[in-house]
Each structure stands twice: as structure tokens, then as C-alpha cells.
């Protein structure tokens, strides 16, 4: 069991930190691994020492510990050599099809949808969301993601699942108005998916206890917009589990250590639990009344996303971001 | 002016090397920048010292020089935080549409086609091409690419072009049989675009002399398959120049230093000059005779790609790869 974060030390990849289970204290991982990328590349070698430091930190038995302060942190992995994002909750896809009036995609129940995303510039949990143009349909997407060590090409879903080392919480920022043109080309998203943001802490799957099961994180993600409840859907609703997503990604090539794979927007068929993105709510509104009422994100809007364990403890810490005009 | 490469020193990102203009000798860049990624992140700081070492190496006036041996090298950038590949030669797209019987893509003359590719595992110039399944339609794509330092969001094509620091030569390995399904989803390529290979040496644009003009590398790429001439099309035929490709990529987000942007398969309307990929030849055959005759790559096949300056000198060194079954 272990919780990790990355402190902003002025370097591009930051400094790897071990965080206490209650998110009250943290201590540098110096001497074990300088960065999270370095740790994931040598995971089996560094895991025991990180584990030991984590236990000592939890028992308050360690020198150099400092108060946990999410505002001093970068994304746990400030940039990724590979960021792949799935769309593993079928209800999200179904509603998006209605929202964008898209034809149904063949075989979505058998083959995961996934796109190659940009991982060069991830945002910290408290970083502003830049808005380049209010006409672009700025949206959030609450997701879970996994960080894997090296995955061999052609491995099956069960083997793939054994490569999951850490679980993370993501805000996959999306520009809805720019997506349909890009989807029509067949080449995927360049404009519609700017940099994603991550909750402050990455955790080993066992930190979620029984809620990590069948390759899914069966915990609700609480989403609030400007303080108002927006969604409370559970990661347990994933149609494809993370092992299936990883195996899909590795069909024709190995995945090098440090590849991040996202679940896609957390969604469920019970609409009373809301949604993890605006586009889905607009789709539901369109179905109900013929037109969307909820506006996309505007400068000044605040978005909050958090996942708690069955016992009520903080798992990843919260994503808390504000939208600002960027030009 | 400068030529750079990356020596395989057992580390994931290798050791940055300065290479002589004639590709006869090389020397470590130690003390200036450890890796190419480090160099591109601090380009304006390290460029003068790299330049000085390059001049000394060319004048044979330097300690520690060793014979240039492409087989000791990795890809110049062994992995990239971001790899974006355009499709900037319209004749390629037109023929591919016929090959795959795809509907024409709207606005291809105004808006570049581009996909987000996987950059976690680039292949060296002499690395085997793994073939997981002969039914996947294994193909090569000869391209040029540029490496940029940090590009601000929303910059125009002219400003974007000023961020080009190095030019590279790429073999964008493709699995043609897996592409149509992925294009239909609209999410782009996960299976159809495994890891690309790169020629041994990356060069500053001025190394190409007048052939670097209007944001394009106006030099033919010689492609041979099993020793037989396959194509000799010029990079000068790009419809969109590299500045336009970069500006397209940066429309809604900044690009962090070390982003690689590819031209897409080098292609031209003069079919007597052949093609830089098999799919295009198959498309031409289909147009001419109703069916393709040229087979996709098979285990044992060898592919050679090289670009020479107007004076006949080697620019990037050659890509020379052999196809092997990978499982």
C-alpha cells in the first residue's frame, strides 16, 4: 500500500514524494527514486523502499516529513511518455451520440473506444483551466486512470491487469465544439483534447480496499460545479475493466513503463446520480426537453472532483480548478 | 549548423552525441546536455556550446572523437513526450481514400490532417520491424519530421516555424488492415500505428542549405525495398508546410519542448517517382488494373530510406530495417 505525489521543485518532472494515508503529511522519496517516471521504470526494485518509507510516515516515525499541501504539488506524473484515454462507460457514449447526433459506432460493446492523447503538459490539481475561446464548448470529464509498468505486446486482459501499479483521478478537459470535425476525419483529437489535470495523489490499487475489484475502482466520483452537486457516478459501472483497456492498447505493440490509461468519463444509466461531464447533462436535457439548458464552462467557473473510500477517507485528494481566459 | 545523434549507453534516453557533417565521426555532448530532450528544453542555452563542439569535430580538432557507427545509436529522440503526425501531402490522402474506399474528408486543403501518435518506444534506424501478424498489412511510410522547442498556444504558422530546431527522417510503421476500423470510430489510431523508426542523425534545418525553404525540406527521399528502387518523391511537395502543421497542433494548447511533428508520407502527383509507402502503390495498381499487386511487408523484407543533400552528401544517415516475426 502506498500513496505518492510529485512536489513542484522547479524541475519539469518535479520531486517524488511519499504521502501519508490520511493526506496530512508527506516526505521526499529522495534516495529511492527522484521522479515518478523513474519509480515506474524500476518499480519492482523501488517498491519495497517506498513501501517502508510510507509505513514509517504513517507511524510518524520519519525525519524530514512536512505538512501535505496540495498547492505545492504538480500532477503525480507531470508529463507522460504515453497517455491513452478509453471510453469504457457505455452510457457516456450512448448519450454523446445523441448530443452530437453521431451515427452509432459499430462493435462498441466488444472493442473499447480509445484515443491517443497528449501527455506533454498535464495540469496540477489546483491549476487554472485555460479557456482560449468561450465558443469552444469547454467541458470537464471526471475519470479514473491507471499507471502501468512495461506491458508486452499481445498480452491478455488478465496479464495486462497485473501491470497496474497506481490508480489516479483525472479531469480530462475537453473542447466539445471542436470534437465533431476531428472525429469526422477519423484521425482523432488534436484540438478537442487539451491537457488533462490530475488529483494530487496517486495510490496503489489496494489503498481502495475492496473497492478495487474486477479491474475497476468501484467508488463514486463526486463532482461539483460552483459548489453545486453535479454528479456522483461510480467507477464500478465500467463496461470494460482496466485490464481490457490495457490489453486493447497493447494489441500490436508493447507499452513502455509510465503509460497512463484513462477510463473515460465515469457514467451510469441511473441519471439521478448526475454525470461527470457537462456534455452528458446536455444530452439528457436534449432527450427530455428538446434542447440543452446547462452551459459549458465559462471563465470564473469552479470545478471540484473527489473520490472517497468506503470509510470516508480521502483517496486521491481533490481536483479543484477554476476557468480563466488564457489570452 | 549542427548534426546530433543519441548513443545507446544502456539508459532509456541514451547519450547525446555531436556528429560530423560527413557522418564519419562523433563525440559525446557530455558537459553540455546529457540527452536530446534535455538539449531541446534548454535550446537557446546549449546551442552555442553544441555548435562549437560541432565545428571542432568537423575540423578534427577535438579529444574523445570516435568513428560514427549508426549501429551504436538509438533514435535521435528515443522517446518523445509528444509525437504528432500530419498528412500534409495531398496526393497520399487522395490515393489512400481510393485504396480504402473511404469517403473524401471535408476541408483537407484548408485544415491539416493530423493524429496523436505513440512516442514511448521509437525504434533505431537499424532496429528490426516487429511483425505480430502477417494479416495486419504491415507497411512503411517515409517521412520528414521536425523537433520543436516550446510553442505557445494559438501562435500563427510563421511564428510556429521559428520553433523548429531540428529536422529528422522517419519510418512511420503502419498496419493497414487495422486502420479502417479505427478511423471509423473517429478516435484515431491505437493499433494501426505501432512505434516509428528514425534515421540516425537529427540536423538543424540549415544543414540542408537551400533545400530547407518555405517550411519544407525540398529533398527527395530514396526508398528501396529489398534493394529495388521503390520511391523518390520530394518533401518539397508538402501542401501544408511545417509551420502550418505546428500552428494547427497548437491551436488550443501550448506544445512543450520536445514535441515531434511528422509530415506524413512523402508523396507527389508524378507517379513515375514511385511512392514512400506500399499502400499508395497498391492504390495506384488498383486504379490502373482493378486490383493491388504489391504485397505488404513480409518477414525477411528489408526497407531502406535515405535523403541526400543537393551536393550528394548524407543528411540524416539511412534507415535500414528488416522485418521479423515478433511472436
Short mmCIF file of N, CA, C and O in Angstrom, two decimals, chain B residues 201-324:
data_model
loop_
_atom_site.label_atom_id
_atom_site.label_comp_id
_atom_site.label_asym_id
_atom_site.label_seq_id
_atom_site.Cartn_x
_atom_site.Cartn_y
_atom_site.Cartn_z
N UNK B 201 20.52 10.40 -37.49
CA UNK B 201 21.00 11.74 -37.17
C UNK B 201 19.89 12.78 -37.34
O UNK B 201 19.13 12.73 -38.31
N UNK B 202 19.80 13.68 -36.38
CA UNK B 202 18.91 14.84 -36.48
C UNK B 202 19.76 16.05 -36.83
O UNK B 202 20.89 16.18 -36.34
N UNK B 203 19.25 16.93 -37.69
CA UNK B 203 20.07 18.05 -38.17
C UNK B 203 19.33 19.38 -38.01
O UNK B 203 18.10 19.42 -38.05
N UNK B 204 20.09 20.44 -37.84
CA UNK B 204 19.47 21.76 -37.88
C UNK B 204 19.03 22.02 -39.33
O UNK B 204 19.67 21.53 -40.27
N UNK B 205 17.94 22.78 -39.52
CA UNK B 205 17.43 22.98 -40.88
C UNK B 205 18.48 23.50 -41.85
O UNK B 205 18.48 23.12 -43.03
N UNK B 206 19.40 24.36 -41.37
CA UNK B 206 20.37 24.96 -42.30
C UNK B 206 21.37 23.93 -42.84
O UNK B 206 22.08 24.22 -43.81
N UNK B 207 21.43 22.75 -42.26
CA UNK B 207 22.28 21.69 -42.82
C UNK B 207 21.80 21.28 -44.21
O UNK B 207 22.55 20.70 -44.99
N UNK B 208 20.54 21.55 -44.51
CA UNK B 208 20.00 21.19 -45.82
C UNK B 208 20.22 22.30 -46.84
O UNK B 208 19.84 22.17 -48.01
N UNK B 209 20.83 23.42 -46.41
CA UNK B 209 21.08 24.53 -47.33
C UNK B 209 19.78 25.08 -47.88
O UNK B 209 18.79 25.19 -47.16
N UNK B 210 19.79 25.39 -49.17
CA UNK B 210 18.61 25.98 -49.81
C UNK B 210 17.44 25.01 -49.88
O UNK B 210 16.32 25.42 -50.19
N UNK B 211 17.70 23.73 -49.64
CA UNK B 211 16.62 22.75 -49.73
C UNK B 211 15.63 22.89 -48.57
O UNK B 211 14.51 22.38 -48.64
N UNK B 212 16.04 23.56 -47.49
CA UNK B 212 15.09 23.92 -46.44
C UNK B 212 14.50 25.27 -46.82
O UNK B 212 15.14 26.31 -46.69
N UNK B 213 13.31 25.28 -47.35
CA UNK B 213 12.71 26.56 -47.77
C UNK B 213 11.20 26.47 -47.66
O UNK B 213 10.59 25.41 -47.83
N UNK B 214 10.61 27.62 -47.35
CA UNK B 214 9.16 27.72 -47.21
C UNK B 214 8.63 26.68 -46.21
O UNK B 214 7.52 26.16 -46.39
N UNK B 215 9.43 26.40 -45.20
CA UNK B 215 8.96 25.48 -44.16
C UNK B 215 8.91 24.03 -44.60
O UNK B 215 8.25 23.20 -43.94
N UNK B 216 9.61 23.71 -45.69
CA UNK B 216 9.61 22.34 -46.20
C UNK B 216 11.04 21.89 -46.46
O UNK B 216 11.91 22.72 -46.73
N UNK B 217 11.27 20.59 -46.43
CA UNK B 217 12.56 20.04 -46.81
C UNK B 217 12.45 19.52 -48.24
O UNK B 217 11.96 18.41 -48.49
N UNK B 218 12.90 20.35 -49.20
CA UNK B 218 12.69 20.04 -50.62
C UNK B 218 13.79 19.12 -51.14
O UNK B 218 14.56 19.47 -52.05
N UNK B 219 13.86 17.93 -50.55
CA UNK B 219 14.81 16.91 -50.99
C UNK B 219 14.06 15.61 -51.19
O UNK B 219 13.15 15.30 -50.42
N UNK B 220 14.45 14.84 -52.23
CA UNK B 220 13.78 13.55 -52.41
C UNK B 220 14.20 12.55 -51.33
O UNK B 220 15.33 12.59 -50.84
N UNK B 221 13.27 11.69 -50.97
CA UNK B 221 13.57 10.58 -50.08
C UNK B 221 13.66 9.32 -50.94
O UNK B 221 12.68 8.92 -51.58
N UNK B 222 14.86 8.74 -50.96
CA UNK B 222 15.04 7.49 -51.72
C UNK B 222 14.60 6.32 -50.87
O UNK B 222 15.11 6.12 -49.77
N UNK B 223 13.64 5.57 -51.38
CA UNK B 223 13.13 4.40 -50.66
C UNK B 223 13.43 3.17 -51.50
O UNK B 223 13.15 3.14 -52.70
N UNK B 224 14.04 2.15 -50.88
CA UNK B 224 14.27 0.88 -51.57
C UNK B 224 13.68 -0.26 -50.74
O UNK B 224 13.78 -0.25 -49.52
N UNK B 225 13.07 -1.21 -51.44
CA UNK B 225 12.57 -2.41 -50.76
C UNK B 225 13.36 -3.59 -51.30
O UNK B 225 13.36 -3.81 -52.52
N UNK B 226 13.98 -4.34 -50.44
CA UNK B 226 14.83 -5.48 -50.84
C UNK B 226 15.79 -5.08 -51.96
O UNK B 226 15.99 -5.82 -52.92
N UNK B 227 16.35 -3.88 -51.82
CA UNK B 227 17.35 -3.41 -52.77
C UNK B 227 16.80 -2.77 -54.04
O UNK B 227 17.53 -2.11 -54.77
N UNK B 228 15.51 -2.94 -54.30
CA UNK B 228 14.90 -2.39 -55.52
C UNK B 228 14.36 -0.99 -55.25
O UNK B 228 13.70 -0.77 -54.23
N UNK B 229 14.56 -0.05 -56.19
CA UNK B 229 14.00 1.30 -56.00
C UNK B 229 12.48 1.24 -55.84
O UNK B 229 11.81 0.51 -56.57
N UNK B 230 11.99 1.98 -54.86
CA UNK B 230 10.55 1.97 -54.58
C UNK B 230 9.95 3.37 -54.73
O UNK B 230 8.83 3.51 -55.20
N UNK B 231 10.70 4.38 -54.33
CA UNK B 231 10.17 5.73 -54.42
C UNK B 231 11.27 6.76 -54.35
O UNK B 231 12.37 6.50 -53.83
N UNK B 232 10.96 7.95 -54.85
CA UNK B 232 11.94 9.03 -54.91
C UNK B 232 11.19 10.36 -54.91
O UNK B 232 11.47 11.25 -55.71
N UNK B 233 10.20 10.48 -54.06
CA UNK B 233 9.38 11.68 -54.01
C UNK B 233 10.02 12.74 -53.12
O UNK B 233 10.78 12.41 -52.20
N UNK B 234 9.70 13.99 -53.35
CA UNK B 234 10.35 15.10 -52.64
C UNK B 234 9.48 15.71 -51.55
O UNK B 234 8.27 15.89 -51.71
N UNK B 235 10.15 16.08 -50.45
CA UNK B 235 9.48 16.78 -49.36
C UNK B 235 9.01 18.17 -49.73
O UNK B 235 8.24 18.79 -48.99
N UNK B 236 9.46 18.66 -50.89
CA UNK B 236 9.01 19.97 -51.35
C UNK B 236 7.56 19.99 -51.78
O UNK B 236 6.97 21.06 -51.96
N UNK B 237 6.97 18.79 -51.94
CA UNK B 237 5.58 18.69 -52.40
C UNK B 237 4.55 18.86 -51.28
O UNK B 237 3.34 18.76 -51.53
N UNK B 238 5.01 19.09 -50.06
CA UNK B 238 4.06 19.28 -48.94
C UNK B 238 3.06 20.39 -49.25
O UNK B 238 3.46 21.50 -49.60
N UNK B 239 1.78 20.09 -49.07
CA UNK B 239 0.74 21.11 -49.26
C UNK B 239 0.77 22.09 -48.09
O UNK B 239 0.78 23.30 -48.28
N UNK B 240 0.77 21.57 -46.88
CA UNK B 240 0.96 22.39 -45.68
C UNK B 240 2.43 22.33 -45.30
O UNK B 240 3.01 21.25 -45.28
N UNK B 241 3.04 23.47 -44.98
CA UNK B 241 4.43 23.42 -44.52
C UNK B 241 4.46 23.15 -43.02
O UNK B 241 3.42 23.14 -42.34
N UNK B 242 5.67 22.90 -42.51
CA UNK B 242 5.78 22.51 -41.10
C UNK B 242 5.25 23.58 -40.16
O UNK B 242 4.67 23.27 -39.11
N UNK B 243 5.42 24.86 -40.50
CA UNK B 243 4.87 25.92 -39.65
C UNK B 243 3.36 25.80 -39.52
O UNK B 243 2.79 26.01 -38.44
N UNK B 244 2.72 25.45 -40.62
CA UNK B 244 1.26 25.28 -40.59
C UNK B 244 0.87 24.06 -39.76
O UNK B 244 -0.14 24.09 -39.03
N UNK B 245 1.64 22.99 -39.86
CA UNK B 245 1.35 21.80 -39.05
C UNK B 245 1.50 22.11 -37.56
O UNK B 245 0.66 21.71 -36.74
N UNK B 246 2.57 22.82 -37.21
CA UNK B 246 2.81 23.14 -35.80
C UNK B 246 1.70 24.05 -35.28
O UNK B 246 1.16 23.84 -34.19
N UNK B 247 1.35 25.08 -36.06
CA UNK B 247 0.29 26.01 -35.63
C UNK B 247 -1.04 25.28 -35.47
O UNK B 247 -1.81 25.55 -34.53
N UNK B 248 -1.29 24.32 -36.36
CA UNK B 248 -2.51 23.51 -36.24
C UNK B 248 -2.51 22.77 -34.90
O UNK B 248 -3.50 22.77 -34.16
N UNK B 249 -1.38 22.13 -34.58
CA UNK B 249 -1.28 21.36 -33.34
C UNK B 249 -1.46 22.25 -32.11
O UNK B 249 -1.99 21.82 -31.09
N UNK B 250 -1.03 23.51 -32.21
CA UNK B 250 -1.01 24.40 -31.05
C UNK B 250 -2.26 25.28 -30.96
O UNK B 250 -2.30 26.20 -30.14
N UNK B 251 -3.27 25.00 -31.76
CA UNK B 251 -4.45 25.87 -31.77
C UNK B 251 -5.05 26.06 -30.37
O UNK B 251 -5.36 27.18 -29.96
N UNK B 252 -5.23 24.97 -29.63
CA UNK B 252 -5.95 25.06 -28.35
C UNK B 252 -5.08 24.74 -27.14
O UNK B 252 -5.58 24.58 -26.03
N UNK B 253 -3.77 24.62 -27.33
CA UNK B 253 -2.87 24.29 -26.21
C UNK B 253 -1.44 24.57 -26.63
O UNK B 253 -1.08 24.50 -27.80
N UNK B 254 -0.58 24.87 -25.64
CA UNK B 254 0.83 25.01 -25.97
C UNK B 254 1.43 23.62 -26.20
O UNK B 254 0.90 22.61 -25.73
N UNK B 255 2.53 23.57 -26.94
CA UNK B 255 3.28 22.33 -27.14
C UNK B 255 4.56 22.47 -26.34
O UNK B 255 5.33 23.41 -26.55
N UNK B 256 4.79 21.52 -25.44
CA UNK B 256 6.02 21.61 -24.65
C UNK B 256 7.23 21.20 -25.49
O UNK B 256 7.12 20.45 -26.46
N UNK B 257 8.39 21.69 -25.07
CA UNK B 257 9.64 21.43 -25.79
C UNK B 257 9.87 19.94 -25.95
O UNK B 257 9.72 19.18 -24.99
N UNK B 258 10.26 19.53 -27.15
CA UNK B 258 10.49 18.11 -27.41
C UNK B 258 9.35 17.47 -28.16
O UNK B 258 9.37 16.26 -28.36
N UNK B 259 8.37 18.26 -28.56
CA UNK B 259 7.29 17.73 -29.40
C UNK B 259 7.84 17.49 -30.81
O UNK B 259 8.52 18.34 -31.38
N UNK B 260 7.54 16.32 -31.34
CA UNK B 260 7.95 15.93 -32.69
C UNK B 260 6.73 15.97 -33.60
O UNK B 260 5.67 15.44 -33.24
N UNK B 261 6.88 16.58 -34.78
CA UNK B 261 5.75 16.67 -35.70
C UNK B 261 6.17 16.15 -37.06
O UNK B 261 7.14 16.64 -37.66
N UNK B 262 5.46 15.14 -37.54
CA UNK B 262 5.78 14.49 -38.80
C UNK B 262 4.99 15.07 -39.96
O UNK B 262 3.89 15.61 -39.79
N UNK B 263 5.55 14.91 -41.16
CA UNK B 263 4.94 15.46 -42.37
C UNK B 263 3.84 14.57 -42.94
O UNK B 263 3.03 15.01 -43.75
N UNK B 264 3.82 13.31 -42.52
CA UNK B 264 3.03 12.31 -43.24
C UNK B 264 3.84 11.80 -44.43
O UNK B 264 4.87 12.40 -44.81
N UNK B 265 3.38 10.70 -45.01
CA UNK B 265 4.09 10.05 -46.11
C UNK B 265 4.42 11.02 -47.23
O UNK B 265 3.54 11.69 -47.76
N UNK B 266 5.69 11.05 -47.60
CA UNK B 266 6.13 11.92 -48.70
C UNK B 266 5.54 11.37 -49.99
O UNK B 266 5.65 10.18 -50.28
N UNK B 267 4.90 12.25 -50.73
CA UNK B 267 4.14 11.80 -51.89
C UNK B 267 4.08 12.92 -52.92
O UNK B 267 4.29 14.09 -52.59
N UNK B 268 3.85 12.56 -54.17
CA UNK B 268 3.71 13.57 -55.21
C UNK B 268 2.82 13.04 -56.30
O UNK B 268 2.59 11.83 -56.40
N UNK B 269 2.31 13.96 -57.12
CA UNK B 269 1.37 13.55 -58.16
C UNK B 269 2.06 12.86 -59.34
O UNK B 269 1.42 12.21 -60.15
N UNK B 270 3.41 12.99 -59.44
CA UNK B 270 4.13 12.32 -60.52
C UNK B 270 4.41 10.88 -60.11
O UNK B 270 5.37 10.58 -59.40
N UNK B 271 3.56 9.97 -60.58
CA UNK B 271 3.64 8.58 -60.14
C UNK B 271 4.90 7.88 -60.66
O UNK B 271 5.29 6.83 -60.15
N UNK B 272 5.59 8.49 -61.65
CA UNK B 272 6.83 7.86 -62.14
C UNK B 272 7.92 7.89 -61.07
O UNK B 272 8.91 7.16 -61.17
N UNK B 273 7.75 8.73 -60.07
CA UNK B 273 8.73 8.80 -58.97
C UNK B 273 8.41 7.82 -57.86
O UNK B 273 9.02 7.85 -56.79
N UNK B 274 7.43 6.96 -58.08
CA UNK B 274 7.11 5.94 -57.08
C UNK B 274 6.43 6.51 -55.86
O UNK B 274 5.79 7.58 -55.93
N UNK B 275 6.56 5.83 -54.75
CA UNK B 275 5.87 6.22 -53.53
C UNK B 275 6.75 5.93 -52.32
O UNK B 275 7.77 5.25 -52.43
N UNK B 276 6.33 6.46 -51.17
CA UNK B 276 7.09 6.25 -49.94
C UNK B 276 6.39 5.27 -49.00
O UNK B 276 6.73 5.17 -47.83
N UNK B 277 5.37 4.59 -49.51
CA UNK B 277 4.71 3.54 -48.73
C UNK B 277 4.05 2.57 -49.70
O UNK B 277 3.79 2.92 -50.86
N UNK B 278 3.78 1.37 -49.21
CA UNK B 278 3.21 0.33 -50.07
C UNK B 278 1.75 0.62 -50.40
O UNK B 278 1.29 0.41 -51.53
N UNK B 279 1.02 1.15 -49.43
CA UNK B 279 -0.42 1.36 -49.62
C UNK B 279 -0.70 2.24 -50.84
O UNK B 279 -1.65 2.02 -51.58
N UNK B 280 0.17 3.24 -51.03
CA UNK B 280 -0.04 4.14 -52.17
C UNK B 280 0.19 3.41 -53.49
O UNK B 280 -0.54 3.63 -54.46
N UNK B 281 1.22 2.56 -53.54
CA UNK B 281 1.47 1.78 -54.76
C UNK B 281 0.29 0.85 -55.03
O UNK B 281 -0.16 0.71 -56.18
N UNK B 282 -0.24 0.23 -53.99
CA UNK B 282 -1.41 -0.64 -54.15
C UNK B 282 -2.61 0.15 -54.66
O UNK B 282 -3.39 -0.34 -55.47
N UNK B 283 -2.73 1.37 -54.18
CA UNK B 283 -3.83 2.21 -54.65
C UNK B 283 -3.67 2.51 -56.14
O UNK B 283 -4.62 2.42 -56.92
N UNK B 284 -2.44 2.87 -56.54
CA UNK B 284 -2.18 3.15 -57.96
C UNK B 284 -2.44 1.91 -58.81
O UNK B 284 -3.00 2.00 -59.91
N UNK B 285 -2.04 0.75 -58.31
CA UNK B 285 -2.28 -0.50 -59.04
C UNK B 285 -3.78 -0.78 -59.18
O UNK B 285 -4.25 -1.24 -60.22
N UNK B 286 -4.49 -0.49 -58.11
CA UNK B 286 -5.94 -0.71 -58.13
C UNK B 286 -6.60 0.20 -59.18
O UNK B 286 -7.47 -0.22 -59.93
N UNK B 287 -6.14 1.46 -59.20
CA UNK B 287 -6.68 2.40 -60.19
C UNK B 287 -6.36 1.91 -61.61
O UNK B 287 -7.20 1.94 -62.50
N UNK B 288 -5.14 1.40 -61.80
CA UNK B 288 -4.69 1.01 -63.14
C UNK B 288 -5.31 -0.30 -63.60
O UNK B 288 -5.67 -0.46 -64.76
N UNK B 289 -5.41 -1.27 -62.69
CA UNK B 289 -5.76 -2.62 -63.15
C UNK B 289 -6.88 -3.28 -62.35
O UNK B 289 -7.18 -4.45 -62.55
N UNK B 290 -7.43 -2.54 -61.39
CA UNK B 290 -8.57 -3.10 -60.65
C UNK B 290 -8.20 -3.87 -59.41
O UNK B 290 -9.07 -4.19 -58.60
N UNK B 291 -6.92 -4.17 -59.22
CA UNK B 291 -6.52 -4.92 -58.02
C UNK B 291 -5.07 -4.60 -57.66
O UNK B 291 -4.25 -4.32 -58.54
N UNK B 292 -4.73 -4.63 -56.37
CA UNK B 292 -3.34 -4.40 -55.97
C UNK B 292 -2.48 -5.62 -56.29
O UNK B 292 -2.95 -6.76 -56.21
N UNK B 293 -1.22 -5.37 -56.68
CA UNK B 293 -0.30 -6.49 -56.91
C UNK B 293 0.84 -6.54 -55.88
O UNK B 293 1.35 -7.61 -55.57
N UNK B 294 1.23 -5.39 -55.40
CA UNK B 294 2.38 -5.34 -54.48
C UNK B 294 1.95 -5.79 -53.08
O UNK B 294 0.99 -5.26 -52.52
N UNK B 295 2.67 -6.75 -52.54
CA UNK B 295 2.32 -7.27 -51.20
C UNK B 295 2.81 -6.32 -50.11
O UNK B 295 3.79 -5.59 -50.29
N UNK B 296 2.10 -6.33 -49.00
CA UNK B 296 2.60 -5.62 -47.82
C UNK B 296 3.87 -6.31 -47.34
O UNK B 296 4.28 -7.35 -47.88
N UNK B 297 4.53 -5.72 -46.34
CA UNK B 297 5.80 -6.27 -45.87
C UNK B 297 5.63 -7.67 -45.29
O UNK B 297 4.65 -7.95 -44.60
N UNK B 298 6.61 -8.50 -45.57
CA UNK B 298 6.63 -9.88 -45.07
C UNK B 298 7.90 -10.07 -44.24
O UNK B 298 8.89 -9.37 -44.47
N UNK B 299 7.90 -11.02 -43.32
CA UNK B 299 9.13 -11.31 -42.58
C UNK B 299 10.28 -11.56 -43.56
O UNK B 299 10.10 -12.25 -44.56
N UNK B 300 11.43 -10.98 -43.27
CA UNK B 300 12.59 -11.10 -44.15
C UNK B 300 12.77 -9.91 -45.08
O UNK B 300 13.87 -9.67 -45.59
N UNK B 301 11.70 -9.17 -45.33
CA UNK B 301 11.81 -7.98 -46.19
C UNK B 301 12.74 -6.94 -45.57
O UNK B 301 12.78 -6.78 -44.35
N UNK B 302 13.43 -6.23 -46.46
CA UNK B 302 14.30 -5.16 -45.99
C UNK B 302 13.87 -3.83 -46.60
O UNK B 302 13.52 -3.76 -47.78
N UNK B 303 13.90 -2.81 -45.76
CA UNK B 303 13.50 -1.48 -46.22
C UNK B 303 14.64 -0.50 -45.97
O UNK B 303 15.30 -0.55 -44.94
N UNK B 304 14.88 0.36 -46.96
CA UNK B 304 15.98 1.33 -46.91
C UNK B 304 15.42 2.69 -47.29
O UNK B 304 14.69 2.81 -48.28
N UNK B 305 15.75 3.70 -46.49
CA UNK B 305 15.28 5.07 -46.77
C UNK B 305 16.41 6.03 -46.50
O UNK B 305 17.01 5.98 -45.43
N UNK B 306 16.64 6.92 -47.44
CA UNK B 306 17.76 7.84 -47.28
C UNK B 306 17.49 9.15 -48.00
O UNK B 306 16.85 9.17 -49.06
N UNK B 307 18.02 10.22 -47.44
CA UNK B 307 17.89 11.54 -48.05
C UNK B 307 19.29 12.13 -48.19
O UNK B 307 20.06 12.11 -47.23
N UNK B 308 19.59 12.63 -49.39
CA UNK B 308 20.91 13.24 -49.59
C UNK B 308 20.75 14.72 -49.96
O UNK B 308 19.73 15.11 -50.52
N UNK B 309 21.75 15.50 -49.63
CA UNK B 309 21.70 16.93 -49.95
C UNK B 309 21.88 17.12 -51.45
O UNK B 309 22.21 16.18 -52.17
N UNK B 310 21.67 18.35 -51.90
CA UNK B 310 21.84 18.67 -53.32
C UNK B 310 23.25 18.32 -53.78
O UNK B 310 23.47 17.95 -54.94
N UNK B 311 24.23 18.39 -52.87
CA UNK B 311 25.63 18.07 -53.21
C UNK B 311 25.91 16.57 -53.15
O UNK B 311 27.02 16.13 -53.45
N UNK B 312 24.94 15.79 -52.72
CA UNK B 312 25.12 14.34 -52.70
C UNK B 312 25.57 13.77 -51.37
O UNK B 312 25.75 12.57 -51.23
N UNK B 313 25.76 14.65 -50.37
CA UNK B 313 26.19 14.16 -49.06
C UNK B 313 25.05 13.55 -48.26
O UNK B 313 23.88 13.89 -48.48
N UNK B 314 25.40 12.66 -47.34
CA UNK B 314 24.37 12.09 -46.47
C UNK B 314 23.85 13.16 -45.53
O UNK B 314 24.63 13.89 -44.92
N UNK B 315 22.54 13.22 -45.37
CA UNK B 315 21.97 14.22 -44.47
C UNK B 315 21.71 13.62 -43.09
O UNK B 315 22.31 14.05 -42.10
N UNK B 316 20.85 12.63 -43.02
CA UNK B 316 20.44 12.03 -41.74
C UNK B 316 21.05 10.65 -41.52
O UNK B 316 20.81 10.04 -40.48
N UNK B 317 21.81 10.13 -42.50
CA UNK B 317 22.11 8.70 -42.49
C UNK B 317 20.88 7.94 -42.92
O UNK B 317 19.82 8.52 -43.12
N UNK B 318 21.01 6.63 -43.08
CA UNK B 318 19.92 5.84 -43.65
C UNK B 318 19.14 5.07 -42.59
O UNK B 318 19.68 4.69 -41.55
N UNK B 319 17.86 4.88 -42.87
CA UNK B 319 17.05 3.89 -42.16
C UNK B 319 17.19 2.58 -42.94
O UNK B 319 17.01 2.55 -44.16
N UNK B 320 17.57 1.53 -42.24
CA UNK B 320 17.77 0.22 -42.87
C UNK B 320 17.20 -0.81 -41.93
O UNK B 320 17.82 -1.15 -40.92
N UNK B 321 16.01 -1.30 -42.23
CA UNK B 321 15.34 -2.20 -41.29
C UNK B 321 14.90 -3.49 -41.96
O UNK B 321 14.60 -3.51 -43.15
N UNK B 322 14.82 -4.51 -41.16
CA UNK B 322 14.41 -5.82 -41.63
C UNK B 322 13.17 -6.23 -40.83
O UNK B 322 13.07 -5.96 -39.63
N UNK B 323 12.25 -6.88 -41.50
CA UNK B 323 11.01 -7.32 -40.83
C UNK B 323 11.23 -8.70 -40.22
O UNK B 323 11.72 -9.61 -40.90
N UNK B 324 10.88 -8.84 -38.95
CA UNK B 324 10.98 -10.14 -38.28
C UNK B 324 9.67 -10.45 -37.56
O UNK B 324 9.01 -9.55 -37.04
#
